[in-house]
Coordinates of N, CA and C in Angstrom, one line a residue:
Chain A
D1 N 10.7 -25.7 -22.6 CA 10.9 -24.4 -23.3 C 12.1 -24.5 -24.2
A2 N 12.0 -23.9 -25.4 CA 13.1 -24.0 -26.3 C 14.4 -23.2 -25.7
K3 N 15.5 -23.6 -26.2 CA 16.8 -23.0 -25.7 C 17.1 -21.8 -26.6
T4 N 17.7 -20.8 -26.1 CA 18.1 -19.6 -26.8 C 19.6 -19.4 -26.7
T5 N 20.2 -18.8 -27.7 CA 21.6 -18.5 -27.8 C 21.8 -17.0 -28.0
Q6 N 22.5 -16.3 -27.1 CA 22.8 -14.9 -27.3 C 24.3 -14.7 -27.1
P7 N 24.8 -13.6 -27.8 CA 26.2 -13.3 -27.5 C 26.4 -12.9 -26.1
P8 N 27.5 -13.2 -25.5 CA 27.7 -12.9 -24.1 C 27.8 -11.4 -23.8
S9 N 28.3 -10.6 -24.7 CA 28.4 -9.2 -24.4 C 28.4 -8.4 -25.7
M10 N 28.1 -7.1 -25.6 CA 28.3 -6.2 -26.7 C 28.3 -4.8 -26.2
D11 N 29.0 -3.9 -26.9 CA 29.0 -2.5 -26.6 C 28.2 -1.7 -27.5
C12 N 27.7 -0.6 -27.1 CA 26.9 0.3 -27.9 C 27.2 1.7 -27.6
A13 N 27.2 2.6 -28.6 CA 27.4 4.0 -28.3 C 26.1 4.7 -27.9
E14 N 26.2 5.6 -27.0 CA 25.1 6.3 -26.5 C 24.4 7.1 -27.7
G15 N 23.1 7.0 -27.7 CA 22.3 7.7 -28.8 C 22.2 6.9 -30.1
R16 N 22.9 5.8 -30.2 CA 22.8 4.9 -31.3 C 21.9 3.8 -31.1
A17 N 21.4 3.1 -32.1 CA 20.6 1.9 -31.9 C 21.4 0.7 -31.5
A18 N 20.8 0.0 -30.6 CA 21.5 -1.3 -30.1 C 20.7 -2.4 -30.7
N19 N 21.3 -3.3 -31.4 CA 20.6 -4.5 -32.0 C 21.1 -5.7 -31.3
L20 N 20.3 -6.4 -30.6 CA 20.6 -7.5 -29.8 C 20.1 -8.8 -30.4
P21 N 20.9 -9.7 -30.9 CA 20.4 -10.9 -31.6 C 20.1 -12.0 -30.6
C22 N 19.3 -12.9 -31.1 CA 19.0 -14.1 -30.3 C 18.6 -15.2 -31.3
N23 N 19.2 -16.4 -31.1 CA 18.9 -17.6 -31.9 C 18.0 -18.5 -31.0
H24 N 16.9 -19.0 -31.7 CA 16.0 -19.9 -31.0 C 15.5 -20.9 -32.0
S25 N 16.5 -21.7 -32.6 CA 16.2 -22.5 -33.7 C 15.2 -23.7 -33.4
T26 N 15.0 -24.0 -32.1 CA 14.1 -25.1 -31.8 C 12.8 -24.6 -31.3
I27 N 12.5 -23.4 -31.5 CA 11.2 -22.8 -31.1 C 10.0 -23.6 -31.7
S28 N 9.0 -23.8 -30.9 CA 7.8 -24.5 -31.4 C 6.7 -23.4 -31.8
G29 N 5.7 -23.9 -32.5 CA 4.7 -23.0 -33.0 C 4.0 -22.2 -32.0
N30 N 3.8 -22.7 -30.8 CA 3.1 -22.0 -29.8 C 4.0 -21.2 -28.8
E31 N 5.2 -21.2 -29.0 CA 6.1 -20.5 -28.1 C 6.3 -19.0 -28.5
Y32 N 6.4 -18.2 -27.5 CA 6.6 -16.8 -27.8 C 8.1 -16.4 -27.4
V33 N 8.5 -15.3 -28.0 CA 9.8 -14.8 -27.6 C 9.6 -13.6 -26.7
Y34 N 10.3 -13.7 -25.5 CA 10.2 -12.7 -24.5 C 11.6 -12.1 -24.3
W35 N 11.6 -10.8 -24.1 CA 12.8 -10.1 -23.7 C 12.7 -9.5 -22.3
Y36 N 13.6 -9.7 -21.5 CA 13.7 -9.1 -20.2 C 15.1 -8.5 -20.1
R37 N 15.3 -7.6 -19.1 CA 16.6 -7.1 -18.8 C 16.8 -6.9 -17.3
Q38 N 18.0 -6.9 -16.9 CA 18.4 -6.8 -15.5 C 19.5 -5.8 -15.4
I39 N 19.1 -4.7 -14.7 CA 20.1 -3.6 -14.5 C 20.7 -3.8 -13.1
H40 N 22.0 -4.1 -13.2 CA 22.9 -4.2 -12.0 C 22.2 -4.9 -10.8
S41 N 21.9 -6.1 -11.0 CA 21.4 -7.0 -9.9 C 20.0 -6.5 -9.4
Q42 N 19.3 -5.6 -10.1 CA 17.9 -5.4 -9.7 C 17.1 -6.5 -10.2
G43 N 15.8 -6.5 -9.9 CA 14.9 -7.5 -10.4 C 14.8 -7.4 -11.9
P44 N 14.7 -8.6 -12.6 CA 14.5 -8.5 -14.0 C 13.2 -7.7 -14.4
Q45 N 13.3 -7.1 -15.6 CA 12.3 -6.2 -16.0 C 11.8 -6.6 -17.4
Y46 N 10.5 -6.8 -17.6 CA 9.9 -7.1 -18.9 C 10.2 -6.0 -19.9
I47 N 10.5 -6.4 -21.1 CA 10.7 -5.4 -22.2 C 9.6 -5.5 -23.2
I48 N 9.5 -6.7 -23.8 CA 8.6 -6.9 -25.0 C 8.5 -8.4 -25.2
H49 N 7.5 -8.7 -26.0 CA 7.4 -10.1 -26.4 C 6.7 -10.2 -27.8
G50 N 6.8 -11.3 -28.5 CA 6.2 -11.5 -29.7 C 6.1 -12.9 -30.1
L51 N 5.2 -13.2 -31.1 CA 5.0 -14.6 -31.5 C 5.6 -14.7 -32.9
K52 N 5.1 -13.9 -33.9 CA 5.7 -14.0 -35.2 C 5.7 -12.6 -35.9
N53 N 4.9 -11.7 -35.5 CA 4.9 -10.4 -36.1 C 5.9 -9.5 -35.3
N54 N 6.4 -8.5 -36.0 CA 7.3 -7.6 -35.3 C 6.4 -6.8 -34.4
E55 N 7.1 -6.4 -33.3 CA 6.4 -5.7 -32.2 C 7.2 -4.4 -31.8
T56 N 6.5 -3.4 -31.4 CA 7.1 -2.2 -30.9 C 6.4 -1.7 -29.7
N57 N 7.1 -1.2 -28.7 CA 6.5 -0.5 -27.6 C 7.4 0.7 -27.2
E58 N 7.1 1.3 -26.1 CA 7.8 2.5 -25.7 C 9.3 2.2 -25.4
M59 N 9.6 0.9 -25.1 CA 11.0 0.6 -24.7 C 11.8 0.1 -25.9
A60 N 11.2 -0.7 -26.8 CA 12.0 -1.3 -27.8 C 11.2 -1.9 -28.9
S61 N 11.9 -2.4 -29.9 CA 11.2 -3.1 -31.0 C 11.8 -4.5 -31.1
L62 N 10.9 -5.4 -31.5 CA 11.3 -6.8 -31.6 C 11.0 -7.3 -33.1
I63 N 12.1 -7.7 -33.7 CA 12.0 -8.2 -35.1 C 12.2 -9.7 -35.0
I64 N 11.2 -10.5 -35.5 CA 11.3 -12.0 -35.5 C 11.4 -12.4 -37.0
T65 N 12.3 -13.3 -37.3 CA 12.5 -13.7 -38.7 C 11.2 -14.5 -39.1
E66 N 11.1 -14.7 -40.4 CA 9.9 -15.4 -40.9 C 9.8 -16.8 -40.4
D67 N 11.0 -17.5 -40.3 CA 11.0 -18.9 -39.9 C 11.0 -19.0 -38.4
R68 N 11.0 -17.9 -37.7 CA 11.0 -17.7 -36.2 C 12.2 -18.4 -35.5
K69 N 13.2 -18.6 -36.2 CA 14.4 -19.2 -35.6 C 15.3 -18.2 -35.0
S70 N 15.1 -17.0 -35.2 CA 15.9 -16.0 -34.6 C 15.1 -14.7 -34.4
S71 N 15.6 -13.8 -33.6 CA 15.0 -12.5 -33.4 C 16.0 -11.5 -33.0
T72 N 15.6 -10.2 -33.1 CA 16.5 -9.1 -32.8 C 15.7 -8.1 -31.9
L73 N 16.3 -7.8 -30.8 CA 15.7 -6.7 -30.0 C 16.5 -5.4 -30.3
I74 N 15.7 -4.4 -30.6 CA 16.3 -3.1 -31.0 C 16.0 -2.1 -30.0
L75 N 17.0 -1.5 -29.4 CA 16.8 -0.3 -28.5 C 17.1 0.9 -29.4
P76 N 16.2 1.7 -29.8 CA 16.4 2.6 -30.9 C 17.4 3.7 -30.6
H77 N 17.4 4.2 -29.4 CA 18.4 5.3 -29.0 C 18.9 4.9 -27.6
A78 N 20.0 4.2 -27.6 CA 20.5 3.7 -26.3 C 21.0 4.8 -25.5
T79 N 20.6 4.7 -24.2 CA 21.1 5.7 -23.2 C 22.0 4.9 -22.2
L80 N 22.7 5.6 -21.4 CA 23.6 5.0 -20.4 C 22.7 4.1 -19.4
R81 N 21.5 4.5 -19.2 CA 20.6 3.7 -18.3 C 20.2 2.4 -18.9
D82 N 20.5 2.2 -20.2 CA 20.2 0.9 -20.8 C 21.3 -0.1 -20.6
T83 N 22.3 0.3 -20.0 CA 23.4 -0.7 -19.6 C 22.8 -1.8 -18.7
A84 N 22.8 -3.0 -19.1 CA 22.1 -4.1 -18.4 C 22.5 -5.4 -19.0
V85 N 22.0 -6.5 -18.4 CA 22.0 -7.8 -19.0 C 20.6 -8.0 -19.7
Y86 N 20.6 -8.4 -20.9 CA 19.4 -8.6 -21.7 C 19.2 -10.1 -21.9
Y87 N 18.0 -10.6 -21.6 CA 17.7 -12.0 -21.7 C 16.6 -12.2 -22.7
C88 N 16.9 -13.1 -23.6 CA 15.9 -13.6 -24.6 C 15.4 -14.9 -24.1
I89 N 14.1 -15.1 -24.0 CA 13.5 -16.3 -23.4 C 12.4 -16.7 -24.2
V90 N 12.3 -18.0 -24.5 CA 11.3 -18.6 -25.3 C 10.4 -19.4 -24.4
R91 N 9.1 -19.1 -24.4 CA 8.2 -19.9 -23.5 C 6.8 -19.9 -24.1
F92 N 6.0 -20.8 -23.6 CA 4.6 -20.8 -23.9 C 3.9 -19.7 -23.1
R93 N 2.9 -19.1 -23.8 CA 2.1 -18.1 -23.1 C 0.8 -18.7 -22.8
V94 N 0.8 -19.7 -21.9 CA -0.5 -20.4 -21.6 C -1.0 -19.9 -20.2
V95 N -2.3 -19.9 -20.1 CA -2.8 -19.6 -18.8 C -2.8 -20.9 -18.0
A96 N -1.8 -21.1 -17.2 CA -1.6 -22.3 -16.4 C -0.8 -22.0 -15.2
A97 N -1.0 -22.8 -14.2 CA -0.1 -22.7 -13.0 C 1.3 -22.9 -13.4
G98 N 2.2 -22.1 -12.8 CA 3.6 -22.2 -13.2 C 4.0 -21.1 -14.1
N99 N 4.1 -21.4 -15.4 CA 4.3 -20.4 -16.4 C 5.6 -19.6 -16.1
K100 N 6.6 -20.4 -15.6 CA 7.8 -19.7 -15.2 C 8.7 -19.3 -16.3
L101 N 9.6 -18.4 -16.1 CA 10.6 -18.0 -17.0 C 11.9 -18.7 -16.7
T102 N 12.6 -19.1 -17.7 CA 13.9 -19.8 -17.5 C 15.0 -18.9 -18.1
F103 N 15.9 -18.3 -17.2 CA 16.9 -17.4 -17.7 C 18.2 -18.1 -18.1
G104 N 18.7 -17.6 -19.2 CA 20.0 -18.1 -19.6 C 21.1 -17.1 -19.2
G105 N 22.2 -17.0 -19.9 CA 23.2 -16.1 -19.5 C 23.0 -14.7 -20.0
G106 N 22.2 -14.5 -21.1 CA 21.9 -13.2 -21.5 C 23.0 -12.5 -22.2
T107 N 22.8 -11.3 -22.7 CA 23.8 -10.5 -23.3 C 24.1 -9.3 -22.4
R108 N 25.3 -9.1 -22.0 CA 25.7 -7.9 -21.2 C 25.9 -6.8 -22.1
V109 N 25.1 -5.8 -22.1 CA 25.2 -4.6 -23.0 C 25.8 -3.4 -22.2
L110 N 26.8 -2.9 -22.7 CA 27.4 -1.7 -22.1 C 27.3 -0.5 -23.1
V111 N 26.5 0.5 -22.6 CA 26.3 1.7 -23.4 C 27.4 2.7 -23.0
K112 N 28.2 3.1 -24.0 CA 29.3 4.0 -23.7 C 29.0 5.4 -24.2
P113 N 29.5 6.4 -23.5 CA 29.2 7.8 -23.9 C 29.9 8.1 -25.2
Chain B
E1 N 2.5 3.0 -10.9 CA 2.4 1.6 -11.4 C 2.6 0.6 -10.2
P2 N 1.7 -0.4 -10.2 CA 1.8 -1.4 -9.1 C 3.2 -2.1 -9.1
E3 N 3.7 -2.5 -8.0 CA 5.0 -3.2 -7.9 C 5.0 -4.2 -6.9
V4 N 5.9 -5.1 -7.0 CA 6.2 -6.2 -6.1 C 7.2 -5.7 -5.1
T5 N 6.9 -5.8 -3.8 CA 7.8 -5.3 -2.8 C 8.4 -6.4 -2.0
Q6 N 9.7 -6.3 -1.6 CA 10.4 -7.4 -0.9 C 11.1 -6.8 0.3
T7 N 11.0 -7.6 1.4 CA 11.7 -7.2 2.6 C 12.4 -8.4 3.2
P8 N 13.5 -8.3 3.9 CA 14.4 -7.1 4.0 C 15.1 -7.0 2.7
S9 N 15.7 -5.8 2.5 CA 16.5 -5.6 1.3 C 17.9 -6.4 1.4
H10 N 18.3 -6.5 2.7 CA 19.6 -7.2 2.9 C 19.5 -7.8 4.3
Q11 N 19.8 -9.1 4.3 CA 19.9 -9.8 5.6 C 21.2 -10.6 5.7
V12 N 21.8 -10.4 6.9 CA 23.0 -11.2 7.2 C 22.7 -12.2 8.3
T13 N 23.0 -13.4 8.1 CA 22.7 -14.4 9.1 C 23.9 -15.4 9.3
Q14 N 23.8 -16.1 10.4 CA 24.8 -17.1 10.7 C 24.4 -18.4 10.1
M15 N 25.3 -19.2 9.6 CA 25.0 -20.5 9.1 C 24.2 -21.3 10.1
G16 N 23.2 -22.0 9.6 CA 22.3 -22.8 10.5 C 21.1 -22.1 11.0
Q17 N 21.1 -20.8 10.9 CA 19.9 -20.0 11.3 C 18.8 -20.1 10.3
E18 N 17.6 -19.9 10.8 CA 16.4 -19.8 9.9 C 16.2 -18.4 9.4
V19 N 15.8 -18.3 8.1 CA 15.6 -17.0 7.5 C 14.2 -17.0 6.8
I20 N 13.5 -15.9 7.0 CA 12.3 -15.7 6.2 C 12.4 -14.4 5.4
L21 N 12.2 -14.6 4.1 CA 12.2 -13.5 3.2 C 10.7 -13.2 2.8
R22 N 10.4 -12.0 2.8 CA 9.0 -11.6 2.6 C 8.7 -10.9 1.3
C23 N 7.6 -11.1 0.7 CA 7.2 -10.5 -0.5 C 5.8 -10.1 -0.5
V24 N 5.5 -8.9 -1.0 CA 4.1 -8.5 -1.2 C 3.8 -8.4 -2.7
P25 N 3.2 -9.4 -3.3 CA 2.9 -9.4 -4.8 C 1.9 -8.3 -5.1
I26 N 1.8 -8.1 -6.4 CA 0.8 -7.1 -6.9 C -0.6 -7.7 -6.5
S27 N -1.5 -6.8 -6.1 CA -2.7 -7.3 -5.4 C -3.6 -8.2 -6.2
N28 N -3.8 -8.0 -7.4 CA -4.7 -8.9 -8.1 C -4.0 -10.1 -8.8
H29 N -2.8 -10.3 -8.5 CA -2.1 -11.4 -9.1 C -2.3 -12.7 -8.4
L30 N -2.2 -13.8 -9.2 CA -2.6 -15.1 -8.6 C -1.4 -16.1 -8.6
Y31 N -0.4 -15.8 -9.4 CA 0.7 -16.7 -9.5 C 2.0 -16.1 -8.9
F32 N 2.7 -16.8 -8.1 CA 3.8 -16.2 -7.4 C 5.0 -17.1 -7.6
Y33 N 6.2 -16.5 -7.5 CA 7.4 -17.2 -7.8 C 8.5 -16.7 -6.9
W34 N 9.5 -17.5 -6.7 CA 10.8 -17.2 -6.1 C 11.9 -17.6 -7.0
Y35 N 12.8 -16.7 -7.2 CA 14.0 -16.9 -8.0 C 15.2 -16.6 -7.1
R36 N 16.4 -17.1 -7.4 CA 17.6 -16.6 -6.7 C 18.7 -16.4 -7.7
Q37 N 19.6 -15.6 -7.4 CA 20.8 -15.3 -8.2 C 22.0 -15.2 -7.3
I38 N 22.8 -16.2 -7.4 CA 24.1 -16.2 -6.8 C 25.0 -15.2 -7.5
L39 N 25.8 -14.4 -6.8 CA 26.6 -13.3 -7.4 C 27.4 -13.8 -8.6
G40 N 27.2 -13.1 -9.7 CA 27.9 -13.4 -11.0 C 27.3 -14.6 -11.8
Q41 N 26.2 -15.1 -11.3 CA 25.6 -16.3 -12.0 C 24.2 -15.9 -12.5
K42 N 23.6 -17.0 -13.1 CA 22.3 -16.8 -13.7 C 21.2 -16.6 -12.7
V43 N 20.1 -16.0 -13.1 CA 18.8 -16.0 -12.3 C 18.2 -17.4 -12.4
E44 N 18.0 -18.0 -11.2 CA 17.6 -19.4 -11.2 C 16.2 -19.5 -10.6
F45 N 15.3 -20.3 -11.2 CA 14.0 -20.5 -10.7 C 14.1 -21.4 -9.5
L46 N 13.3 -21.1 -8.5 CA 13.2 -21.9 -7.3 C 11.8 -22.6 -7.2
V47 N 10.8 -21.8 -7.2 CA 9.4 -22.4 -7.0 C 8.4 -21.4 -7.5
S48 N 7.3 -22.1 -7.9 CA 6.1 -21.3 -8.3 C 4.9 -21.7 -7.4
F49 N 4.0 -20.9 -7.2 CA 2.9 -21.1 -6.2 C 1.6 -20.5 -6.8
Y50 N 0.6 -21.4 -6.7 CA -0.7 -21.0 -7.2 C -1.8 -21.7 -6.4
N51 N -2.8 -20.9 -6.1 CA -4.0 -21.5 -5.4 C -3.6 -22.2 -4.1
N52 N -2.7 -21.5 -3.4 CA -2.2 -21.9 -2.1 C -1.4 -23.2 -2.1
E53 N -0.8 -23.5 -3.2 CA 0.0 -24.7 -3.2 C 1.2 -24.5 -4.2
I54 N 2.2 -25.3 -4.0 CA 3.3 -25.2 -5.0 C 2.9 -25.9 -6.3
S55 N 3.1 -25.2 -7.4 CA 2.8 -25.8 -8.7 C 4.0 -26.3 -9.4
E56 N 5.2 -25.8 -9.1 CA 6.4 -26.4 -9.6 C 7.6 -26.0 -8.8
K57 N 8.6 -26.8 -8.7 CA 9.8 -26.4 -7.9 C 11.0 -27.0 -8.6
S58 N 12.1 -26.4 -8.4 CA 13.3 -26.8 -9.0 C 14.1 -27.7 -8.1
E59 N 15.2 -28.3 -8.6 CA 16.0 -29.2 -7.7 C 16.6 -28.4 -6.6
I60 N 16.8 -27.1 -6.7 CA 17.4 -26.3 -5.7 C 16.5 -26.3 -4.5
F61 N 15.2 -26.3 -4.7 CA 14.2 -26.1 -3.7 C 14.0 -27.4 -3.0
D62 N 14.9 -27.7 -2.0 CA 14.9 -28.9 -1.3 C 14.1 -28.8 0.0
D63 N 14.2 -29.7 0.9 CA 13.5 -29.7 2.1 C 13.8 -28.5 3.1
Q64 N 14.9 -27.9 2.8 CA 15.3 -26.7 3.6 C 14.4 -25.5 3.3
F65 N 13.8 -25.5 2.2 CA 13.0 -24.4 1.7 C 11.5 -24.6 1.9
S66 N 10.8 -23.6 2.1 CA 9.3 -23.7 2.1 C 8.8 -22.3 1.8
V67 N 7.6 -22.3 1.2 CA 6.9 -21.1 0.9 C 5.5 -21.1 1.5
E68 N 5.0 -19.9 1.7 CA 3.7 -19.8 2.3 C 3.1 -18.5 1.9
R69 N 1.8 -18.5 1.9 CA 1.0 -17.3 1.7 C 0.1 -17.1 2.9
P70 N 0.6 -16.6 4.0 CA -0.1 -16.7 5.2 C -1.4 -15.9 5.4
D71 N -1.5 -14.8 4.7 CA -2.6 -13.9 4.9 C -3.2 -13.3 3.7
G72 N -3.0 -13.8 2.6 CA -3.6 -13.3 1.4 C -2.9 -12.2 0.7
S73 N -1.9 -11.6 1.4 CA -1.2 -10.5 0.8 C 0.3 -10.8 0.7
N74 N 0.9 -11.4 1.8 CA 2.3 -11.7 1.8 C 2.6 -13.1 1.2
F75 N 3.8 -13.2 0.7 CA 4.2 -14.5 0.1 C 5.7 -14.6 0.7
T76 N 5.9 -15.7 1.4 CA 7.2 -15.8 2.1 C 8.0 -17.0 1.6
L77 N 9.3 -16.8 1.7 CA 10.2 -17.9 1.5 C 11.0 -18.1 2.8
K78 N 10.9 -19.4 3.3 CA 11.7 -19.7 4.5 C 12.8 -20.7 4.2
I79 N 14.0 -20.4 4.7 CA 15.1 -21.3 4.6 C 15.3 -21.7 6.0
R80 N 15.2 -23.0 6.3 CA 15.1 -23.5 7.6 C 16.5 -23.5 8.3
S81 N 17.5 -23.9 7.7 CA 18.8 -23.9 8.3 C 19.8 -23.5 7.2
T82 N 20.2 -22.2 7.2 CA 20.9 -21.7 6.1 C 22.3 -22.3 6.0
K83 N 22.8 -22.3 4.7 CA 24.2 -22.8 4.5 C 24.9 -21.6 3.8
L84 N 26.2 -21.7 3.7 CA 27.0 -20.7 3.1 C 26.5 -20.5 1.6
E85 N 26.2 -21.6 1.0 CA 25.9 -21.5 -0.5 C 24.5 -21.0 -0.7
D86 N 23.7 -20.7 0.4 CA 22.5 -20.0 0.2 C 22.6 -18.5 0.0
S87 N 23.8 -18.0 0.2 CA 24.1 -16.6 0.0 C 23.8 -16.2 -1.5
A88 N 22.9 -15.3 -1.6 CA 22.4 -15.0 -3.0 C 21.4 -13.8 -2.9
M89 N 21.0 -13.3 -4.1 CA 19.9 -12.4 -4.2 C 18.7 -13.2 -4.4
Y90 N 17.6 -13.0 -3.7 CA 16.4 -13.7 -3.9 C 15.3 -12.7 -4.4
F91 N 14.7 -13.1 -5.5 CA 13.7 -12.3 -6.2 C 12.4 -13.0 -6.1
C92 N 11.4 -12.2 -5.8 CA 10.0 -12.6 -5.8 C 9.4 -12.1 -7.1
A93 N 8.4 -12.8 -7.7 CA 7.7 -12.3 -8.9 C 6.3 -12.8 -8.8
S94 N 5.5 -12.0 -9.5 CA 4.1 -12.4 -9.6 C 3.5 -12.1 -11.0
T95 N 2.4 -12.7 -11.3 CA 1.7 -12.4 -12.6 C 0.2 -12.7 -12.4
D96 N -0.5 -12.0 -13.2 CA -2.0 -12.1 -13.2 C -2.4 -13.5 -13.7
G97 N -3.5 -14.0 -13.2 CA -3.9 -15.4 -13.5 C -4.9 -15.5 -14.7
G98 N -5.1 -14.5 -15.4 CA -6.1 -14.7 -16.5 C -6.9 -13.5 -16.9
T99 N -6.9 -12.6 -16.0 CA -7.6 -11.3 -16.3 C -6.6 -10.2 -16.3
G100 N -6.9 -9.2 -17.0 CA -6.0 -8.0 -17.0 C -4.9 -8.1 -18.0
I101 N -4.3 -7.1 -18.3 CA -3.3 -7.0 -19.4 C -2.1 -7.9 -19.2
Q102 N -1.8 -8.1 -17.9 CA -0.5 -8.9 -17.6 C -0.6 -10.3 -18.2
Q103 N -1.7 -10.9 -18.2 CA -1.8 -12.3 -18.7 C -1.7 -12.3 -20.2
R104 N -2.2 -11.2 -20.8 CA -2.0 -11.2 -22.3 C -0.5 -11.1 -22.6
T105 N 0.3 -10.4 -21.8 CA 1.7 -10.4 -22.1 C 2.5 -11.6 -21.5
G106 N 1.9 -12.2 -20.6 CA 2.7 -13.3 -19.9 C 3.7 -12.7 -19.0
E107 N 3.6 -11.4 -18.7 CA 4.7 -10.7 -18.0 C 4.7 -11.1 -16.6
L108 N 5.9 -11.4 -16.1 CA 6.2 -11.5 -14.7 C 6.7 -10.2 -14.1
F109 N 6.2 -9.7 -13.0 CA 6.7 -8.5 -12.3 C 7.6 -9.0 -11.2
F110 N 8.8 -8.5 -11.2 CA 9.8 -8.9 -10.2 C 10.0 -7.8 -9.2
G111 N 10.2 -8.2 -7.9 CA 10.6 -7.2 -6.9 C 12.1 -6.9 -7.1
E112 N 12.6 -6.0 -6.2 CA 14.0 -5.6 -6.3 C 14.9 -6.5 -5.6
G113 N 14.4 -7.5 -4.9 CA 15.2 -8.5 -4.4 C 15.6 -8.3 -2.9
S114 N 15.9 -9.5 -2.3 CA 16.5 -9.5 -0.9 C 17.9 -10.2 -1.0
R115 N 18.8 -9.4 -0.5 CA 20.2 -10.0 -0.6 C 20.4 -10.8 0.7
L116 N 20.7 -12.0 0.6 CA 21.0 -12.9 1.8 C 22.5 -13.2 1.9
T117 N 23.1 -12.9 3.0 CA 24.5 -13.2 3.2 C 24.6 -14.1 4.4
V118 N 25.1 -15.3 4.2 CA 25.2 -16.3 5.2 C 26.7 -16.4 5.6
L119 N 27.0 -16.2 6.9 CA 28.4 -16.2 7.4 C 28.7 -17.5 8.1

């Protein structure tokens, strides 16, 4: 799986958009970008994923650059409950035994009132 | 919404004792995983399990560790002789094997974890 680079931490004001960058310059054509988050040592939680098109769901939006070497997770209106460690993970989405996620250090996001 | 459940939520044991951590994956899932997270460190992959056998394991998953799906619903992680450095949060995860929406997303569902403290 390709390696990702994320800033170790960032602060965000409550109610404002939080933009979380991720670099994945070695991503291959069949690899997807996944985002998970971990709130205070709870189990990681899936947020969103994408291949090359921008994606949006009820939790967040994912913007992937045209060359696919970087992406940005957008939390449109951050709340205090969004304080968490956010992980950007690149992996193949194949139907195969295994299909594990490999977690890096992530970005520790602190949403402030 | 279906969820992965883990027991116990916290276990304290003496070094050298055997520990079994239990997980109930989501019922129609076919792939199962154990991860661990030492306090303040990354979430680390231990092992994946499919079709009643280990499909992949990490260097951490040595002979002291074993996994089992004894009855078609539970998925267990056994640590045969615990060491101080086994103290960590252990997470179970599961995913659908090819049917249902989960496989389209590739989403892994994680449990809330079992905290193991080895004294």
